[in-house]
Amino acid sequence: MSATRSLLARIVALRRRSPLAFPSGVGLLGAAAGLAAQAGLIAAQAATSPFLALYPATIGAALAGGFRAGLVTLVLGAAGAEAMANALDAPFDGPALFVFVLSSLVVAFAAEALHRFFGELHAAQARLELQARISALDEHAIVEVTDRRGAITYANDKFCAISHYSREELLGHDHRIVNSGVHSKDFFRQMWSVIARGDVWRGEICNAARDGSHFWVDTTIVPFLDEKRRPMQYVAISTDITERKRAEIALLESDAALRQSQRRLRHAADAGRLTYAEFELTDGRIHVADNFAHVVGYCPTTPPEGGPIEDGVSRLLEHVPSEDRHRLNLAIQQCLGGAANGRIEYRVIGDDGQERWIESVWNAENGENDRPERVFVTDLDITRLRAAENAVRESEKNFRSLANAIPQLAWIASPEGEITWFNERWYDYTGAPLDQPADMGWKTYIDPESLPAIFERWADCVATGQPLDMTIPLRGADGVFRPFLTRVMPHRDAEGRVLQWFGTGTEITEQKEMEEALRAATNEAERANKAKSKFLASASHDLRQPVQSLVLLLALIERQVATIPKAVETARMMKQALGGLNGLLTAILDISRLDAGVVEPAIDSVDLTALLDRLSSEYETKAADKGLELRVVKRSLYALADPSLLERALRNLIENAIRYTPSGGVLIGLRRRGTKVRIDVVDTGVGVPEEKQKEIFEEFIQLNNPGRDLGKGLGLGLAIVARLANLLEAQIEVSSRVGRGSRFSLALPAAEAAQATEAQSAHLADPRGRILIIEDNLILRRGLESIARKWGCKTLSAASGEEALDLALARRWRFDAVVSDYRLGAGLSGVDAAKEIARRSGRDYPTLILTGDTATEHIAEIAASGFELLHKPVSAEQLRRKLSRLLARAAAH
């Protein structure tokens, strides 16, 4: 039975290996055998049918090779039998052929079914055997089974335990779920090429567990093939070798670290000029390091390794100068004679003729009889160290010579702050005895009142390593304390640690006296400047009061004499004269407001072309009246600035250019300079000397107006320009040649084009409403009343803040706005009176402060109050427009 099963298994195996060639060959052999037997029957005249011998041949071929083999035998046998029948002139036997074909097909189909049955039986047995083997392996190895695509179909408990994945998480995934990334793609590509062709692969794989840790396995992958010799599944049998691999890796890393350490040690020894020699006293041999000749300059033995000790000592003494030879020979005798350890420094003349300083340190090792058996000598090249020490000594000598030559006091202190040395100048100044130790008594030469602060500062510097810089009073040999500017700096090593402190002291008695004199002069200048400002402010206020009265009265007169031509002309000339005085007062006011810091620039994108167009059309007539040509070079540029402040600055520059240009012309241009835009005002005027180009920006400075002719300006225009440029963060440039002309430039930050907007200023009608007027000047108060009534207002008036409060209370606070002077005599100021009115009435009245005060602190106070401000003298039209807005605001509330 077992033989039959074995035979069937072999037939099944042959069919799987050669699914076409094997049945074809069996069928061919069956047909040949059947035809041969049929020919024999025919020859023996025993054939009752032309296919008699083919029946057993077909059955045998079908049983041996399956349906394909039976079919081949059937076809070839039938064709051959008919050929033999034709050759014998036998008639065609159709029924016999039909019976043969039918019976042969039935037998072939039956044989094929039998083959399939035995094949499936064989496969089932193989699977059972595989399962049995896997079950047996489960107890001893890590087992994983995958299908032909690599998807995991089975994983035993050991695989789950080592990978930390559950079986459900593994099934259906390929091996990439545990890929650690240690191996390259080529590694896995080569593995798959082996097992895909049906061969067994063996190797070591590093996998990654679920927690990220790595584990190594020694793996054998066996492919199982189907009947077509194609892999249908793979079984991986692995052994955990993690600990062995870790030990191997650790060993490799340790070995690499050791080799690296040895290399570094060799490099360090070579770089540090360090070598060694070992004396084996038991066998009288000397062994030296590979770099011995490189460090010391000669080779002590020939050959270098294992030479006699006597030869090594002789060669050493030959290379040592005679001055050091005896001392070195004694040290060698001590070294070889049993001295446990020792050191010596000496010189060696190398084979290259170069002298080296060598420091040798030896240590002896004793044997069992307590006698030295081995001496290890470390040799260090200290040539550079000796040279450095000599250089330091020479440098210190030179330093002390230099320190003794300078006129300053100088000293050196230890890292802890103790004085270790003074220069000769210290002893000359203090009169201290030359034999006095540096760390003794120096405190007695410092002013006792300053000692605590000095000790505190010095202790802090020593603790932090920071330099000391302060003035210290020191007593001289004459007993007088003088100030010394003292500076102490730390000298540090390569690691930043303080090695020493170097200090100097410079007498600054004259400097202190000059500083005191300068401080006194500065205080006096500041006092004089404040007095000047107060005087100007007071004078401006006193002048503005009558000027304001004149302005308002002149406005009334103009209306009253409008029909009298001569009176109109007289009023016009009065108005012109008053305009000159008003211009002076307005310029002073601009200076005061800018100095007070109450002007806040509103920075925006300014269309410079539009601005220059407007200014040029305005000043063309004025320039033409003087016979000058005014030209503007236009470019489409924009700048960041306050439009009104920039316009005021440019007006001053243009007016100056026209005023001081007797002939020729004025050119206004724009240029782009990187991130800046430069506005140039160029004239062909008198020019400014180079030494005066800074002075012209000061108040009331005029170079070509000795008679102070108001027609030539006030000397305040450029001072205002300088202050405006500072507010706009602009740069002023001046370029001028006397008699040829000047160029004044403003450089401003460039900006992008802003969206054009048109300011719609609605027509303001005459003011209407009830006004409380507070003014201590009778004429001006009456002028304000008259002009306000002329416009249609009703007025209440008071001469002081207190009177205004009483009047307002009596009228039950029935008024719409307040117009007040700032200065109102000895009582309340205008600001205080307006605030008190608002507090008592419980109502905020629109308030206009009309003042001639230019004091910076008063201007700042008015700006902080939030009230409207107009400076006297103000024109009737300005006052009308301001009152119209105030009363309109009151009506809105």
XYZ file of C-alpha atoms in Angstrom, residues 66-626:
561
model
C -4.226 11.327 -16.806
C -6.689 12.581 -19.370
C -4.076 14.245 -21.580
C -1.974 11.055 -21.805
C -5.085 8.924 -22.634
C -6.198 11.451 -25.246
C -2.774 11.394 -26.953
C -2.783 7.584 -26.986
C -6.364 7.556 -28.338
C -5.653 9.947 -31.194
C -2.288 8.520 -32.213
C -3.446 4.914 -31.759
C -6.659 5.387 -33.781
C -4.773 7.125 -36.551
C -2.083 4.417 -36.599
C -4.621 1.552 -36.510
C -6.559 3.007 -39.452
C -3.287 3.460 -41.341
C -2.405 -0.220 -40.803
C -5.939 -1.275 -41.854
C -5.669 0.707 -45.069
C -2.289 -0.827 -45.731
C -3.869 -4.321 -45.462
C -6.849 -3.239 -47.604
C -9.160 -3.940 -44.681
C -12.543 -2.238 -44.859
C -13.202 0.827 -42.567
C -14.817 -0.377 -39.363
C -16.766 2.654 -38.165
C -18.627 1.026 -35.255
C -15.393 -0.439 -33.875
C -13.752 3.006 -34.061
C -16.740 4.615 -32.328
C -16.700 2.013 -29.556
C -12.921 2.483 -29.157
C -13.092 6.256 -28.994
C -16.064 6.288 -26.618
C -14.637 3.694 -24.247
C -11.213 5.393 -24.329
C -12.672 8.821 -23.455
C -14.644 7.328 -20.572
C -11.522 5.642 -19.264
C -9.471 8.885 -19.735
C -12.021 10.976 -17.843
C -12.160 8.408 -15.065
C -8.367 8.293 -14.878
C -8.192 12.127 -14.742
C -10.694 12.164 -11.872
C -8.613 9.544 -10.111
C -5.499 11.679 -10.624
C -7.198 14.792 -9.231
C -8.419 12.817 -6.241
C -4.943 11.554 -5.465
C -3.497 15.058 -6.059
C -5.902 16.643 -3.591
C -5.239 13.827 -1.176
C -1.521 14.478 -1.529
C -1.982 18.226 -1.017
C -4.182 17.618 2.052
C -1.555 15.300 3.450
C 1.109 17.938 2.730
C -0.941 20.556 4.495
C -1.485 18.293 7.440
C 2.203 17.561 7.545
C 2.993 21.306 7.269
C 0.519 22.099 10.022
C 2.046 19.390 12.146
C 5.514 20.761 11.505
C 4.378 24.316 12.251
C 2.726 23.149 15.446
C 5.958 21.465 16.422
C 7.961 24.587 15.525
C 5.578 26.803 17.548
C 7.014 25.292 20.680
C 10.613 26.099 19.802
C 10.732 28.981 17.281
C 9.111 32.175 16.043
C 6.835 31.214 13.154
C 5.167 33.402 10.568
C 3.246 32.267 7.457
C 2.390 34.558 4.541
C 0.571 34.101 1.277
C 2.262 34.531 -2.090
C 1.775 38.361 -1.894
C 3.457 38.533 1.496
C 0.320 39.138 3.586
C 0.580 37.474 6.992
C -1.865 34.527 7.322
C -0.454 33.044 10.517
C 1.701 34.271 13.399
C 2.419 32.148 16.432
C 2.435 33.317 20.039
C 6.194 33.792 20.113
C 6.019 36.195 17.150
C 3.215 38.155 18.849
C 5.144 38.259 22.116
C 8.403 39.531 20.613
C 6.696 42.068 18.306
C 4.174 43.269 20.942
C 1.416 43.074 18.300
C -1.732 41.015 18.751
C -2.485 38.307 16.204
C -5.474 40.300 14.946
C -3.228 43.335 14.311
C -0.745 41.224 12.301
C -3.056 39.167 10.107
C -3.612 40.663 6.678
C -0.596 42.995 6.878
C 2.697 42.450 5.107
C 6.125 42.456 6.728
C 6.360 46.259 6.536
C 4.356 46.447 9.782
C 7.530 45.420 11.644
C 10.051 47.105 9.327
C 12.701 48.822 11.457
C 14.305 50.804 8.638
C 17.706 49.283 9.441
C 17.917 47.330 6.193
C 17.974 48.856 2.725
C 15.430 48.239 -0.016
C 18.031 46.171 -1.878
C 18.200 43.804 1.113
C 14.502 42.977 0.867
C 14.558 42.993 -2.950
C 17.287 40.312 -2.933
C 15.380 38.246 -0.330
C 12.188 38.293 -2.435
C 14.070 37.353 -5.590
C 15.344 34.205 -3.837
C 12.076 32.992 -2.337
C 9.999 33.985 -5.398
C 11.902 31.490 -7.495
C 11.169 28.763 -4.935
C 14.517 28.723 -3.106
C 15.059 28.862 0.638
C 16.450 32.157 2.064
C 18.308 32.524 5.329
C 19.578 35.650 7.003
C 19.466 37.962 10.022
C 16.722 40.631 10.141
C 16.232 43.572 12.484
C 12.522 44.194 13.098
C 10.682 46.933 15.008
C 8.211 46.084 17.766
C 5.026 48.047 18.319
C 6.662 50.169 21.058
C 9.465 51.191 18.674
C 12.120 48.916 20.140
C 14.196 46.741 17.800
C 14.652 42.971 17.926
C 16.905 40.766 15.811
C 15.940 37.299 14.475
C 17.879 34.627 12.603
C 15.291 33.729 9.941
C 14.821 30.909 7.440
C 12.075 31.447 4.842
C 10.793 28.324 3.101
C 8.487 28.723 0.056
C 5.739 26.087 -0.504
C 4.924 25.511 -4.190
C 1.747 24.601 -6.000
C 1.428 22.005 -8.823
C 2.835 24.596 -11.252
C 5.970 25.054 -9.148
C 4.830 28.521 -8.094
C 5.089 29.658 -4.453
C 1.675 29.561 -2.829
C 2.812 30.494 0.680
C 5.964 31.225 2.688
C 6.859 29.950 6.125
C 9.369 32.014 8.118
C 11.026 30.216 11.009
C 13.049 32.555 13.243
C 15.190 32.493 16.340
C 15.539 35.489 18.647
C 19.170 36.672 18.498
C 18.583 40.171 19.927
C 20.908 39.784 22.885
C 23.669 38.334 20.715
C 23.344 41.160 18.188
C 23.349 43.755 20.951
C 26.483 42.186 22.340
C 28.057 42.163 18.852
C 27.060 45.808 18.247
C 28.315 46.821 21.669
C 31.562 45.012 20.996
C 31.938 46.710 17.606
C 31.142 50.108 19.110
C 33.549 49.480 21.971
C 36.240 48.404 19.556
C 35.636 51.472 17.360
C 35.663 53.725 20.427
C 38.904 52.134 21.565
C 40.520 52.637 18.167
C 39.208 56.216 18.069
C 40.533 56.837 21.585
C 43.912 55.454 20.585
C 43.984 57.669 17.507
C 43.030 60.694 19.565
C 45.631 59.819 22.154
C 48.287 59.599 19.430
C 47.135 62.901 17.946
C 47.095 64.508 21.383
C 50.551 63.191 22.159
C 51.905 64.469 18.859
C 50.169 67.817 19.239
C 51.270 68.151 22.862
C 54.821 67.005 22.047
C 54.553 64.053 24.459
C 56.311 60.682 24.157
C 57.630 57.887 26.376
C 60.438 55.373 26.858
C 60.213 52.094 28.808
C 63.272 50.495 30.420
C 63.057 46.707 30.992
C 65.685 46.252 33.725
C 65.362 42.459 33.831
C 66.562 41.989 30.241
C 68.389 45.325 29.826
C 66.343 46.515 26.906
C 64.767 49.884 26.124
C 61.511 50.410 24.181
C 60.392 53.808 22.912
C 57.183 55.205 21.411
C 56.761 55.565 17.663
C 56.876 59.363 17.964
C 59.955 59.484 20.203
C 62.306 60.783 17.507
C 59.672 63.285 16.346
C 59.368 64.785 19.852
C 62.921 64.527 21.207
C 64.778 64.971 17.936
C 66.777 61.727 17.739
C 66.299 57.930 17.987
C 67.855 56.469 21.184
C 68.371 52.912 19.899
C 69.105 51.127 16.636
C 66.718 49.469 15.895
C 64.254 51.756 17.737
C 62.508 48.885 19.534
C 64.316 46.607 21.912
C 67.771 48.217 21.937
C 70.177 47.868 24.868
C 69.707 50.321 27.737
C 73.409 51.258 27.700
C 73.206 52.315 24.046
C 70.089 54.398 24.733
C 71.697 56.219 27.689
C 74.894 56.877 25.702
C 73.010 58.307 22.749
C 70.967 60.530 25.084
C 74.063 61.957 26.777
C 75.642 62.554 23.372
C 72.722 64.819 22.431
C 72.711 66.790 25.709
C 74.792 70.008 26.020
C 77.745 69.722 28.389
C 76.156 72.223 30.827
C 73.249 69.802 31.494
C 75.083 66.467 31.022
C 76.330 65.895 34.568
C 72.981 66.778 36.163
C 71.134 64.483 33.739
C 73.576 61.606 34.313
C 72.919 61.754 38.064
C 69.175 61.672 37.426
C 69.591 58.597 35.148
C 71.556 56.777 37.853
C 68.783 57.518 40.343
C 66.155 56.374 37.853
C 67.867 53.068 37.042
C 69.176 52.578 40.558
C 65.840 52.181 42.276
C 64.446 55.683 42.892
C 60.662 55.264 42.792
C 59.979 58.453 40.826
C 61.465 61.779 39.851
C 61.609 64.554 37.250
C 64.218 66.675 35.509
C 64.358 69.389 32.822
C 67.254 69.520 30.391
C 68.166 70.474 26.844
C 68.607 68.110 23.893
C 70.324 68.895 20.594
C 68.432 66.913 17.950
C 69.861 65.352 14.815
C 68.472 68.393 12.972
C 70.646 70.715 15.116
C 67.641 72.241 16.884
C 67.776 72.717 20.650
C 64.787 71.439 22.624
C 63.890 71.675 26.290
C 62.672 68.278 27.573
C 60.920 67.497 30.846
C 61.324 63.834 31.857
C 59.225 62.235 34.594
C 59.898 58.619 35.604
C 58.069 56.003 37.674
C 59.565 52.640 38.673
C 57.711 49.310 39.074
C 59.139 46.804 41.545
C 58.992 43.025 41.230
C 58.415 40.295 43.823
C 61.848 40.826 45.392
C 60.994 44.532 45.823
C 63.644 45.483 43.291
C 62.816 47.668 40.235
C 62.024 45.636 37.149
C 60.627 48.323 34.845
C 60.959 52.104 34.619
C 58.450 54.139 32.587
C 59.710 57.578 31.494
C 57.398 60.265 30.084
C 59.168 62.900 27.981
C 57.512 66.251 27.254
C 58.852 68.895 24.862
C 58.595 72.143 26.889
C 60.548 74.323 24.471
C 57.584 76.559 23.738
C 56.698 76.760 27.429
C 60.245 77.877 28.271
C 60.114 80.416 25.454
C 56.764 81.655 26.686
C 58.046 81.960 30.257
C 61.051 83.933 29.013
C 58.737 86.099 26.914
C 56.485 86.697 29.927
C 59.422 87.644 32.088
C 60.714 89.976 29.398
C 57.231 91.376 28.830
C 56.739 91.946 32.547
C 60.104 93.663 32.704
C 59.160 95.898 29.767
C 55.724 96.540 31.277
C 57.172 97.636 34.585
C 59.667 99.863 32.812
C 56.818 101.415 30.827
C 54.645 101.724 33.927
C 57.490 103.512 35.735
C 57.884 105.889 32.798
C 54.260 107.056 32.537
C 53.049 110.053 34.591
C 50.031 108.126 35.925
C 49.960 106.029 39.053
C 49.930 102.300 38.167
C 49.624 99.065 40.101
C 48.967 95.322 39.775
C 46.576 93.297 41.934
C 46.018 89.577 42.380
C 42.794 87.906 41.179
C 41.488 88.271 44.745
C 42.074 92.027 44.669
C 45.239 92.287 46.817
C 47.765 94.871 45.541
C 51.051 93.189 44.576
C 53.013 96.023 42.904
C 53.092 99.834 42.523
C 55.045 101.839 39.990
C 57.608 104.444 41.010
C 55.131 107.292 40.351
C 52.981 105.975 43.256
C 55.836 106.226 45.697
C 56.829 109.674 44.351
C 53.293 111.044 44.763
C 52.341 109.461 48.103
C 55.781 109.628 49.688
C 55.420 106.000 50.808
C 58.702 104.237 51.665
C 60.046 102.093 48.827
C 60.485 99.086 51.110
C 56.849 99.147 52.192
C 55.062 95.977 50.934
C 52.547 96.755 48.170
C 49.654 95.213 50.087
C 50.388 97.215 53.234
C 49.204 100.718 54.044
C 47.840 101.864 50.691
C 44.402 102.409 52.256
C 45.864 105.183 54.413
C 46.393 107.325 51.300
C 42.680 107.382 50.378
C 40.198 109.916 51.742
C 38.554 108.106 54.722
C 35.095 109.380 53.766
C 35.393 107.707 50.350
C 36.796 104.373 51.622
C 33.452 102.546 52.231
C 32.135 103.323 48.732
C 35.494 102.392 47.158
C 35.687 99.094 49.067
C 32.127 98.241 48.038
C 32.779 98.993 44.347
C 36.116 97.154 44.361
C 34.643 94.061 46.067
C 31.841 93.984 43.487
C 34.369 94.187 40.616
C 36.486 91.363 42.074
C 33.369 89.207 42.526
C 31.974 89.818 39.026
C 35.189 90.325 37.040
C 33.924 93.668 35.727
C 36.273 96.683 35.255
C 36.367 99.514 37.793
C 35.992 103.118 36.660
C 35.626 105.834 39.302
C 37.258 108.933 40.761
C 39.259 108.366 43.972
C 40.722 111.145 46.175
C 44.379 110.307 47.020
C 46.590 112.084 49.530
C 49.936 113.262 48.233
C 53.210 113.585 50.090
C 52.192 117.214 50.893
C 49.064 115.961 52.697
C 46.633 117.346 50.072
C 43.898 115.090 48.666
C 43.565 115.299 44.867
C 41.087 113.548 42.568
C 42.437 110.688 40.448
C 40.446 109.119 37.631
C 40.972 105.432 38.421
C 40.511 102.598 35.933
C 41.199 98.939 36.772
C 40.966 96.268 34.040
C 41.105 92.469 34.440
C 43.648 90.379 32.544
C 42.058 87.029 31.700
C 43.253 83.640 30.498
C 41.835 81.748 27.532
C 38.957 80.452 29.670
C 37.991 83.910 30.880
C 39.389 83.581 34.411
C 40.990 86.677 35.931
C 44.766 86.280 36.236
C 45.628 89.810 37.366
C 44.182 93.297 37.686
C 45.951 96.282 36.094
C 45.068 99.716 37.426
C 45.989 103.323 36.614
C 45.211 106.619 38.280
C 45.297 109.954 36.423
C 45.175 113.212 38.349
C 42.226 115.287 37.119
C 42.421 118.322 39.404
C 42.532 120.760 36.480
C 39.811 118.846 34.654
C 37.560 119.001 37.723
C 38.144 122.742 38.024
C 37.320 123.187 34.336
C 34.182 121.067 34.733
C 33.028 123.216 37.644
C 33.682 126.378 35.657
C 31.871 124.934 32.627
C 28.946 123.840 34.793
C 28.675 127.340 36.280
C 28.854 128.894 32.811
C 26.195 126.482 31.511
C 23.878 127.276 34.405
C 24.371 130.984 33.789
C 23.657 130.532 30.065
C 20.510 128.546 30.802
C 19.389 131.195 33.303
C 20.005 133.940 30.758
C 18.155 131.969 28.057
C 15.153 131.450 30.322
C 15.210 135.146 31.232
C 15.321 136.019 27.533
C 12.387 133.691 26.796
C 10.352 135.169 29.652
C 11.179 138.678 28.486
C 10.176 137.894 24.897
C 7.004 136.183 26.022
C 6.077 139.092 28.265
C 6.953 141.676 25.615
C 5.032 139.704 22.989
C 1.950 139.579 25.217
C 2.098 143.290 26.000
C 2.517 144.113 22.311
C -0.240 141.788 21.141
C -2.914 143.372 23.302
C -2.881 146.822 21.592
C -2.166 145.256 18.195
C -5.257 143.078 18.575
C -7.292 146.155 19.487
C -5.956 147.916 16.394
C -6.848 144.957 14.191
C -10.442 144.851 15.391
C -10.871 148.651 15.372
C -9.321 148.864 11.905
C -11.824 146.255 10.669
C -14.638 148.460 11.997
C -13.096 151.581 10.447
C -12.838 149.862 7.052
C -16.562 149.269 7.068
C -17.296 152.816 8.301
C -15.131 154.626 5.687
C -15.810 152.306 2.765
C -17.322 155.269 0.809
C -14.450 157.738 1.437
C -11.548 157.018 -1.008
C -8.843 158.910 0.905
C -9.846 157.311 4.165
C -9.840 153.872 2.476
C -6.268 154.496 1.235
C -5.227 155.637 4.716
C -6.816 152.528 6.226
C -5.019 150.384 3.626
C -1.597 151.857 4.581
C -2.439 151.432 8.270
C -3.363 147.819 7.564
C -0.053 147.296 5.695
C 1.964 148.712 8.592
C -0.044 146.650 11.028
C 0.608 143.559 8.852
C 4.400 143.975 9.237
C 4.056 144.160 13.013
C 1.648 141.216 12.927
C 4.177 139.187 10.886
C 6.868 139.783 13.528
C 4.573 138.720 16.332
C 3.382 135.632 14.375
C 6.977 134.488 13.781
C 7.742 134.853 17.490
C 4.588 132.886 18.240
C 5.648 130.059 15.866
C 8.988 129.803 17.660
C 7.258 129.688 21.032
C 4.731 127.047 19.959
C 7.419 124.824 18.465
C 9.614 125.186 21.568
C 6.622 124.371 23.791
C 6.214 120.993 22.086
C 2.453 121.443 21.571
C 2.642 121.009 17.781
C 1.863 117.400 16.891
C 2.600 116.562 13.236
C -0.094 114.606 11.387
C 2.026 112.473 9.050
C 0.439 111.599 5.720
C 1.382 110.990 2.101
C 1.918 114.437 0.532
C 1.659 115.009 -3.232
C 4.774 117.181 -3.680
C 3.943 118.111 -7.263
C 0.549 119.507 -6.281
C 2.095 121.351 -3.337
C 4.801 122.964 -5.495
C 2.233 123.886 -8.173
C 0.217 125.762 -5.584
C 3.244 127.516 -4.089
C 4.730 128.446 -7.477
C 1.477 130.031 -8.700
C 1.341 132.017 -5.466
C 4.959 133.255 -5.559
C 5.327 133.816 -9.334
C 3.886 137.323 -9.059
C 6.084 138.213 -6.093
C 9.183 136.969 -7.936
C 8.176 138.817 -11.126
C 7.767 142.064 -9.138
C 11.508 141.790 -8.334
